[in-house]
């Protein structure tokens, strides 16, 4: 029988693990942007100025092409040119992120993968996939307010972001129209917002508002204050969260846009006076996005007592292996960001290459649980297509690994209903892939899964 001592001596010694276990503390602190020819003369002071970052954010295909010329392999450039034509999202990336891409091998780089589409990786959409798969618009009582859960709602005051992510769930609205998608418009418009506030006031069970979009980074500090103070005034509102990907893509704003940070801080402080929570939700996906600049930005927020939580989207080639996800989770802890959720990639048009199977999500969850404090361990969820809301990935009623169908229920959200998620075709066998393209076979796979789910 093994004794406790045997078990200890069988496991690798802690000393030997230090290289791997301490990698999260090792944040990039060099002038990494100078490796990009276009940024080689940019001083640290300039690079840390959010105005410079915004002015030089590459908006659109032409500017990105110019930047890549002579930097990326020609084969990659041609691949990206074709990719742009087919993408549902317009392209927009910050110099900060572009400088963190490994341009010797952009095809396999996790940051490139999230922002720059390439034709060679595109695969056909799953036949069960629709635009706005989460039914955000169907669950919207007024335009730009999605109310699905009893006590919380999602408020979308605007439809722009400092970057455009290829995988955006809201590709139905976010960003400018592309060759393949004409968007729903959710412009900055205090009049439209007033309708949302009235609905919230007249719905006393609502306690919690997520202000998303779009992105809080793109709201002027006055608008942040207006929205924040207005919501805090509503007696039934106890918690508000400002969502921004900004911290991950342009940490400089927190370091140099004093007005914006002060505006946000005033809302947080007013909330504190009223004993109401005001926090930031952000969106880091890969450990390479976290540098010493991120640490400085997050330190500033921490000093002001502003809590930051993180939501990650599980993506193939970005964070779909256990070690990368564990490093991300530890690195978030290192900069005082609380890892809140890891989402199964939604069924979004045109980005099948980024989705993983539910099995991959389950495997990563199993590995990550235990690498750090329980309160810093994210919950791994599937946001059930059709409006079932977020479900713990392991809680499925049934999962057929062969057909890739998982079935979830949501007793407190939509009692009695069943929700299905479909693994991407590239994770299935050749034979099953063919079956998905046959209407009768498709229906029988679905019927079978629903029957087995009980
Ligand atoms: C995710 C989401 C929320 C917030 O859910 P939490 O689990 O509390 O983070 C609220 N409304 C909608 C529609 C959502 O998608
Ligand atoms: S920042 Fe968020 S809302 Fe904006 S494009 Fe990216 S995923 Fe979509």
Coordinates of C-alpha atoms and ligand atoms in Angstrom, one line a residue:
X1 CA 0.0 0.0 0.0
X2 CA 1.3 3.4 -0.9
X3 CA 2.0 5.7 2.0
X4 CA 1.8 9.5 1.9
X5 CA 5.6 9.6 1.7
X6 CA 5.7 7.3 -1.3
X7 CA 3.2 9.6 -3.1
X8 CA 5.2 12.6 -2.4
X9 CA 8.5 11.1 -3.6
X10 CA 6.8 9.8 -6.7
X11 CA 5.7 13.2 -7.8
X12 CA 8.2 15.5 -9.5
X13 CA 10.0 17.6 -7.0
X14 CA 8.8 21.1 -6.6
X15 CA 12.2 22.5 -7.4
X16 CA 12.2 20.8 -10.8
X17 CA 8.8 22.3 -11.6
X18 CA 9.8 25.9 -10.9
X19 CA 10.7 26.6 -14.5
X20 CA 7.1 25.7 -15.6
X21 CA 5.3 26.9 -12.5
X22 CA 6.9 30.3 -12.4
X23 CA 6.5 31.2 -16.1
X24 CA 3.4 33.3 -15.2
X25 CA 5.5 35.8 -13.3
X26 CA 7.8 36.4 -16.3
X27 CA 6.1 39.3 -18.1
X28 CA 7.6 40.9 -21.2
X29 CA 9.3 44.1 -20.4
X30 CA 11.3 44.9 -23.5
X31 CA 10.6 47.4 -26.3
X32 CA 9.0 44.6 -28.3
X33 CA 7.3 46.9 -30.8
X34 CA 10.6 48.1 -32.3
X35 CA 10.8 44.7 -34.1
X36 CA 8.0 45.9 -36.4
X37 CA 9.6 48.1 -39.1
X38 CA 6.7 50.6 -39.0
X39 CA 7.1 51.1 -35.2
X40 CA 10.9 50.8 -34.9
X41 CA 11.4 54.5 -34.1
X42 CA 8.5 54.7 -31.7
X43 CA 9.7 55.7 -28.2
X44 CA 8.4 54.0 -25.1
X45 CA 6.7 57.3 -24.1
X46 CA 4.8 57.3 -27.4
X47 CA 4.0 53.7 -27.3
X48 CA 2.5 54.1 -23.8
X49 CA 0.3 56.9 -25.0
X50 CA -3.3 55.7 -25.7
X51 CA -3.8 58.5 -28.2
X52 CA -0.9 57.1 -30.3
X53 CA -2.3 53.6 -29.9
X54 CA -5.7 54.8 -31.2
X55 CA -4.3 56.8 -34.0
X56 CA -2.3 53.9 -35.2
X57 CA -4.8 51.2 -34.7
X58 CA -4.9 49.5 -38.0
X59 CA -8.4 49.9 -39.3
X60 CA -9.1 47.9 -42.4
X61 CA -7.3 45.7 -44.8
X62 CA -5.2 48.2 -46.7
X63 CA -3.3 49.5 -43.7
X64 CA -2.7 46.1 -42.3
X65 CA -1.4 45.0 -45.7
X66 CA 1.1 47.9 -45.7
X67 CA 2.3 47.0 -42.2
X68 CA 2.8 43.3 -43.1
X69 CA 4.7 44.1 -46.3
X70 CA 8.3 42.9 -45.8
X71 CA 7.4 41.8 -42.2
X72 CA 5.3 38.6 -42.8
X73 CA 6.1 35.8 -45.2
X74 CA 4.5 36.6 -48.6
X75 CA 2.6 33.3 -48.5
X76 CA 0.9 34.5 -45.3
X77 CA 0.1 37.9 -46.8
X78 CA -1.7 36.3 -49.8
X79 CA -3.5 34.0 -47.5
X80 CA -4.7 37.0 -45.4
X81 CA -5.8 39.0 -48.4
X82 CA -8.1 36.1 -49.4
X83 CA -9.2 35.8 -45.7
X84 CA -10.4 39.4 -45.5
X85 CA -12.8 38.8 -48.4
X86 CA -14.7 36.1 -46.5
X87 CA -14.7 37.4 -43.0
X88 CA -17.9 38.4 -41.1
X89 CA -16.0 41.0 -39.0
X90 CA -14.2 44.1 -40.2
X91 CA -10.5 44.1 -39.2
X92 CA -9.2 46.4 -36.5
X93 CA -6.1 45.7 -34.3
X94 CA -4.0 47.9 -31.9
X95 CA -0.3 48.4 -32.4
X96 CA 0.2 46.8 -29.0
X97 CA -1.3 43.5 -30.1
X98 CA 0.3 43.6 -33.5
X99 CA 3.7 44.0 -31.9
X100 CA 3.1 40.9 -29.8
X101 CA 2.6 38.6 -32.8
X102 CA 5.4 36.3 -33.8
X103 CA 5.8 37.6 -37.4
X104 CA 8.2 34.8 -38.3
X105 CA 5.3 32.3 -38.0
X106 CA 2.1 34.4 -38.0
X107 CA 0.0 31.4 -39.1
X108 CA 0.4 29.7 -35.8
X109 CA 0.4 32.8 -33.6
X110 CA -2.4 32.9 -31.0
X111 CA -2.9 36.7 -31.3
X112 CA -2.9 36.7 -35.1
X113 CA -5.4 33.8 -35.0
X114 CA -7.9 36.0 -33.1
X115 CA -7.7 39.1 -35.3
X116 CA -6.4 38.4 -38.8
X117 CA -8.4 35.9 -40.9
X118 CA -6.6 33.7 -43.4
X119 CA -8.4 31.8 -46.2
X120 CA -6.4 28.6 -45.8
X121 CA -7.8 28.0 -42.3
X122 CA -11.5 28.7 -43.1
X123 CA -13.8 25.7 -43.0
X124 CA -17.5 25.4 -43.9
X125 CA -19.9 26.4 -41.2
X126 CA -21.8 23.7 -39.3
X127 CA -25.2 23.2 -40.9
X128 CA -26.9 23.9 -37.5
X129 CA -25.2 27.4 -37.2
X130 CA -27.2 30.7 -37.4
X131 CA -26.2 34.3 -37.0
X132 CA -27.0 35.5 -33.4
X133 CA -27.0 31.9 -32.2
X134 CA -27.6 33.0 -28.6
X135 CA -30.9 34.7 -29.6
X136 CA -29.8 38.0 -28.0
X137 CA -32.2 39.9 -30.3
X138 CA -35.1 37.6 -29.6
X139 CA -34.7 38.1 -25.9
X140 CA -34.5 41.9 -26.2
X141 CA -37.5 43.7 -24.8
X142 CA -36.1 47.1 -26.0
X143 CA -33.4 47.4 -28.6
X144 CA -30.0 47.0 -27.1
X145 CA -31.2 45.4 -23.9
X146 CA -31.1 41.6 -23.6
X147 CA -33.1 40.3 -20.6
X148 CA -32.9 36.5 -20.4
X149 CA -32.1 35.7 -16.8
X150 CA -34.5 36.7 -14.0
X151 CA -32.3 39.2 -12.1
X152 CA -29.7 40.4 -14.7
X153 CA -29.7 42.0 -18.1
X154 CA -27.2 42.9 -20.8
X155 CA -27.2 46.5 -21.9
X156 CA -25.6 47.3 -25.2
X157 CA -25.1 51.1 -25.3
X158 CA -22.9 51.1 -28.4
X159 CA -21.6 48.9 -31.2
X160 CA -17.9 49.8 -31.5
X161 CA -14.8 48.3 -30.0
X162 CA -11.1 49.3 -29.9
X163 CA -10.5 46.1 -31.9
X164 CA -12.6 43.7 -33.8
X165 CA -12.3 40.0 -32.8
X166 CA -12.9 37.5 -35.5
X167 CA -14.9 35.3 -33.1
X168 CA -17.3 38.0 -31.8
X169 CA -20.6 36.6 -30.8
X170 CA -22.2 39.8 -31.7
X171 CA -21.0 39.9 -35.3
X172 CA -24.6 40.6 -36.1
X173 CA -24.1 44.1 -34.7
X174 CA -20.5 44.9 -33.9
X175 CA -18.2 46.8 -36.3
X176 CA -18.9 48.1 -39.8
X177 CA -20.7 46.1 -42.5
X178 CA -18.5 43.6 -44.3
X179 CA -18.9 41.9 -47.6
X180 CA -20.7 39.1 -45.9
X181 CA -22.8 40.7 -43.1
X182 CA -25.0 43.8 -42.9
X183 CA -25.1 44.8 -39.2
X184 CA -27.9 45.8 -36.8
X185 CA -27.0 49.3 -35.7
X186 CA -26.6 50.1 -32.0
X187 CA -25.1 53.6 -32.1
X188 CA -24.2 55.8 -29.1
X189 CA -27.6 57.4 -28.4
X190 CA -28.7 58.6 -25.0
X191 CA -32.3 58.7 -26.2
X192 CA -32.3 55.0 -27.0
X193 CA -30.6 54.3 -23.6
X194 CA -33.4 56.1 -21.8
X195 CA -35.8 53.3 -23.0
X196 CA -33.5 50.7 -21.5
X197 CA -33.4 52.6 -18.2
X198 CA -37.1 52.8 -18.1
X199 CA -37.5 49.1 -18.7
X200 CA -35.0 48.4 -15.9
X201 CA -36.9 50.7 -13.5
X202 CA -40.1 49.1 -14.4
X203 CA -38.7 45.6 -13.8
X204 CA -38.0 45.4 -10.1
X205 CA -36.6 41.8 -10.2
X206 CA -33.6 43.2 -12.2
X207 CA -30.6 43.8 -9.9
X208 CA -27.6 43.3 -12.1
X209 CA -26.7 45.1 -15.4
X210 CA -23.8 44.1 -17.7
X211 CA -22.8 47.1 -19.8
X212 CA -21.3 45.6 -22.8
X213 CA -21.6 46.3 -26.5
X214 CA -19.4 47.3 -28.0
X215 CA -16.8 48.2 -25.5
X216 CA -16.7 50.6 -22.5
X217 CA -13.2 51.8 -23.8
X218 CA -15.1 53.5 -26.7
X219 CA -17.4 55.4 -24.4
X220 CA -16.4 58.9 -23.5
X221 CA -15.9 59.4 -19.8
X222 CA -19.1 61.6 -19.6
X223 CA -21.1 58.7 -21.1
X224 CA -19.6 56.3 -18.6
X225 CA -20.6 58.6 -15.8
X226 CA -24.1 59.2 -17.2
X227 CA -24.8 55.5 -17.7
X228 CA -23.2 54.5 -14.4
X229 CA -24.8 57.2 -12.2
X230 CA -28.2 56.7 -13.9
X231 CA -28.2 53.0 -13.2
X232 CA -26.9 53.4 -9.6
X233 CA -29.8 55.6 -8.9
X234 CA -32.3 52.9 -9.7
X235 CA -33.3 51.4 -6.4
X236 CA -33.5 47.8 -7.6
X237 CA -30.1 47.8 -9.2
X238 CA -27.4 46.4 -6.8
X239 CA -24.6 45.5 -9.2
X240 CA -23.2 46.9 -12.5
X241 CA -20.4 45.6 -14.6
X242 CA -18.6 47.6 -17.3
X243 CA -17.3 45.2 -20.0
X244 CA -14.2 46.1 -21.9
X245 CA -11.7 44.1 -23.9
X246 CA -9.6 47.2 -23.7
X247 CA -7.4 46.1 -20.9
X248 CA -6.2 43.2 -23.0
X249 CA -5.7 45.1 -26.2
X250 CA -4.7 48.6 -25.1
X251 CA -3.6 48.7 -21.4
X252 CA -2.1 52.2 -22.2
X253 CA -5.5 53.8 -21.8
X254 CA -5.6 53.1 -18.1
X255 CA -2.1 54.6 -17.8
X256 CA -2.6 57.7 -19.9
X257 CA -6.3 58.6 -20.3
X258 CA -6.8 60.3 -16.9
X259 CA -10.3 61.6 -17.7
X260 CA -11.6 58.2 -18.6
X261 CA -10.1 56.5 -15.6
X262 CA -11.3 59.3 -13.2
X263 CA -14.8 59.1 -14.7
X264 CA -15.0 55.4 -14.1
X265 CA -13.5 55.8 -10.7
X266 CA -16.2 58.3 -9.7
X267 CA -18.9 55.7 -10.7
X268 CA -17.1 53.0 -8.6
X269 CA -16.9 55.4 -5.6
X270 CA -20.5 56.4 -5.9
X271 CA -21.4 52.7 -6.0
X272 CA -19.3 52.1 -2.9
X273 CA -21.2 54.9 -1.1
X274 CA -24.5 53.3 -2.0
X275 CA -23.1 49.9 -1.1
X276 CA -23.5 48.8 -4.7
X277 CA -20.9 46.9 -6.7
X278 CA -19.3 48.4 -9.8
X279 CA -16.7 46.2 -11.4
X280 CA -14.9 45.7 -14.8
X281 CA -15.2 42.6 -16.9
X282 CA -12.4 42.1 -19.3
X283 CA -11.4 39.5 -21.9
X284 CA -7.9 38.1 -22.1
X285 CA -7.5 34.9 -24.1
X286 CA -3.8 34.0 -24.3
X287 CA -0.9 34.5 -21.8
X288 CA 1.1 36.4 -24.5
X289 CA -1.4 39.3 -24.2
X290 CA -0.2 40.0 -20.7
X291 CA 3.0 42.1 -20.4
X292 CA 4.6 44.4 -17.9
X293 CA 2.5 47.2 -19.4
X294 CA -0.7 45.2 -18.5
X295 CA 0.6 44.7 -15.0
X296 CA 1.1 48.5 -14.5
X297 CA -2.4 49.2 -15.9
X298 CA -4.0 46.6 -13.6
X299 CA -1.9 47.9 -10.6
X300 CA -3.5 51.3 -11.2
X301 CA -7.0 49.8 -11.1
X302 CA -6.1 47.8 -8.0
X303 CA -4.9 50.8 -6.2
X304 CA -8.2 52.5 -6.8
X305 CA -10.0 49.4 -5.5
X306 CA -11.6 48.6 -8.8
X307 CA -12.2 44.8 -9.2
X308 CA -11.5 43.2 -12.6
X309 CA -12.9 39.9 -13.7
X310 CA -11.9 38.0 -16.9
X311 CA -13.9 36.1 -19.4
X312 CA -12.0 33.9 -21.9
X313 CA -13.2 32.3 -25.0
X314 CA -11.8 28.8 -25.7
X315 CA -10.4 28.9 -29.2
X316 CA -8.5 26.4 -31.3
X317 CA -4.9 27.5 -31.8
X318 CA -5.3 30.2 -29.1
X319 CA -5.8 28.5 -25.8
X320 CA -7.1 25.0 -26.5
X321 CA -4.4 23.1 -24.6
X322 CA -4.3 22.6 -20.9
X323 CA -0.9 24.2 -20.3
X324 CA -1.7 27.4 -22.1
X325 CA -4.9 27.8 -20.3
X326 CA -3.3 27.1 -16.9
X327 CA -0.6 29.7 -17.7
X328 CA -3.3 32.2 -18.6
X329 CA -5.2 31.6 -15.4
X330 CA -2.0 31.9 -13.3
X331 CA -0.9 35.0 -15.1
X332 CA -4.3 36.6 -14.6
X333 CA -3.9 35.9 -10.9
X334 CA -0.5 37.5 -11.0
X335 CA -1.9 40.8 -12.2
X336 CA -4.9 40.7 -9.8
X337 CA -7.5 39.8 -12.4
X338 CA -10.1 37.3 -11.3
X339 CA -10.6 34.5 -13.9
X340 CA -14.3 34.3 -14.0
X341 CA -15.4 32.2 -17.0
X342 CA -14.0 30.2 -19.9
X343 CA -16.6 30.0 -22.6
X344 CA -17.1 27.2 -25.1
X345 CA -16.8 29.1 -28.5
X346 CA -20.3 30.2 -29.6
X347 CA -21.6 28.9 -32.9
X348 CA -20.6 32.0 -34.8
X349 CA -20.7 32.4 -38.6
X350 CA -17.4 32.2 -40.6
X351 CA -15.1 31.1 -37.7
X352 CA -15.6 27.3 -37.6
X353 CA -11.8 27.0 -37.6
X354 CA -11.7 28.5 -34.1
X355 CA -14.2 26.2 -32.4
X356 CA -13.3 23.2 -30.4
X357 CA -15.3 20.2 -29.2
X358 CA -17.0 20.2 -25.9
X359 CA -14.7 17.3 -25.0
X360 CA -11.7 19.7 -25.3
X361 CA -13.3 22.1 -22.9
X362 CA -14.0 19.3 -20.4
X363 CA -10.4 18.0 -20.6
X364 CA -9.0 21.5 -20.0
X365 CA -11.3 22.2 -17.1
X366 CA -10.1 19.0 -15.4
X367 CA -6.5 20.0 -15.8
X368 CA -6.9 23.6 -14.8
X369 CA -8.8 22.9 -11.6
X370 CA -6.1 22.4 -9.0
X371 CA -3.3 24.6 -10.5
X372 CA -4.1 27.5 -8.3
X373 CA -6.5 28.9 -5.7
X374 CA -10.1 27.8 -6.1
X375 CA -11.4 31.3 -6.2
X376 CA -9.0 32.0 -9.1
X377 CA -10.2 29.0 -11.0
X378 CA -12.7 29.9 -13.8
X379 CA -16.0 28.2 -14.4
X380 CA -15.9 26.5 -17.8
X381 CA -19.3 27.0 -19.5
X382 CA -21.3 26.5 -22.7
X383 CA -23.6 29.4 -23.5
X384 CA -26.4 27.2 -24.8
X385 CA -27.5 28.1 -28.3
X386 CA -31.1 29.1 -28.4
X387 CA -31.0 31.1 -25.2
X388 CA -30.5 28.6 -22.5
X389 CA -27.7 30.7 -21.0
X390 CA -24.4 29.6 -19.5
X391 CA -24.2 26.0 -18.3
X392 CA -21.3 24.3 -16.6
X393 CA -19.6 22.3 -19.4
X394 CA -19.8 19.0 -17.4
X395 CA -23.5 19.4 -16.6
X396 CA -24.8 18.2 -20.0
X397 CA -27.7 15.7 -19.9
X398 CA -26.2 13.8 -22.7
X399 CA -23.1 14.0 -24.9
X400 CA -22.6 11.9 -28.0
X401 CA -18.9 12.3 -28.8
X402 CA -19.4 10.7 -32.2
X403 CA -22.0 13.0 -33.6
X404 CA -20.7 15.9 -31.5
X405 CA -24.1 16.7 -30.0
X406 CA -24.3 17.8 -26.4
X407 CA -27.7 18.5 -24.7
X408 CA -28.2 20.9 -21.8
X409 CA -31.1 22.0 -19.7
X410 CA -31.6 25.2 -17.8
X411 CA -34.3 24.7 -15.2
X412 CA -34.2 28.2 -13.7
X413 CA -33.9 30.0 -17.1
X414 CA -36.2 28.1 -19.5
X415 CA -37.7 25.2 -17.6
X416 CA -38.6 22.1 -19.7
X417 CA -36.6 23.1 -22.7
X418 CA -33.5 21.3 -24.1
X419 CA -30.6 23.1 -25.7
X420 CA -28.1 21.6 -28.0
X421 CA -24.5 22.5 -28.8
X422 CA -22.8 21.0 -31.9
X423 CA -19.1 20.3 -32.0
X424 CA -17.4 21.6 -35.1
X425 CA -17.3 19.3 -38.1
X426 CA -13.5 19.3 -38.1
X427 CA -13.5 17.5 -34.8
X428 CA -15.7 14.7 -36.1
X429 CA -15.0 11.6 -38.3
X430 CA -15.2 11.8 -42.0
X431 CA -18.3 9.6 -42.0
X432 CA -20.2 11.7 -39.4
X433 CA -19.2 14.8 -41.2
X434 CA -21.0 13.5 -44.3
X435 CA -24.0 12.5 -42.3
X436 CA -24.4 16.2 -41.1
X437 CA -24.8 17.2 -44.7
X438 CA -27.7 14.8 -45.3
X439 CA -31.0 16.2 -44.0
X440 CA -32.5 12.8 -42.9
X441 CA -29.3 11.7 -41.2
X442 CA -29.1 15.0 -39.5
X443 CA -32.6 14.8 -38.1
X444 CA -32.1 11.3 -36.8
X445 CA -28.8 12.2 -35.0
X446 CA -30.7 15.1 -33.3
X447 CA -33.7 13.0 -32.4
X448 CA -31.5 10.3 -31.0
X449 CA -29.5 12.8 -28.8
X450 CA -32.7 14.4 -27.5
X451 CA -34.2 11.0 -26.7
X452 CA -31.1 9.9 -24.8
X453 CA -31.1 13.1 -22.9
X454 CA -34.5 12.0 -21.4
Ligands
LIG1 C1 -23.7 36.3 -19.8 C2 -25.0 37.1 -19.7 C3 -25.3 37.7 -18.5 C4 -24.4 37.7 -17.2 O1 -24.3 36.4 -16.7 P1 -23.4 36.0 -15.5 O2 -23.4 34.5 -15.5 O3 -24.0 36.6 -14.3 O4 -22.0 36.5 -15.8 C5 -26.5 38.4 -18.5 N1 -27.3 38.4 -19.6 C6 -27.0 37.8 -20.7 C7 -28.0 37.8 -21.8 C8 -25.8 37.1 -20.8 O5 -25.5 36.5 -21.9
LIG2 S1 -14.2 43.3 -28.1 FE1 -15.9 41.9 -27.5 S2 -17.7 42.9 -28.5 FE2 -15.9 43.8 -29.4 S3 -15.5 42.6 -31.3 FE3 -14.3 41.7 -29.6 S4 -15.6 40.1 -28.7 FE4 -16.9 41.4 -30.0

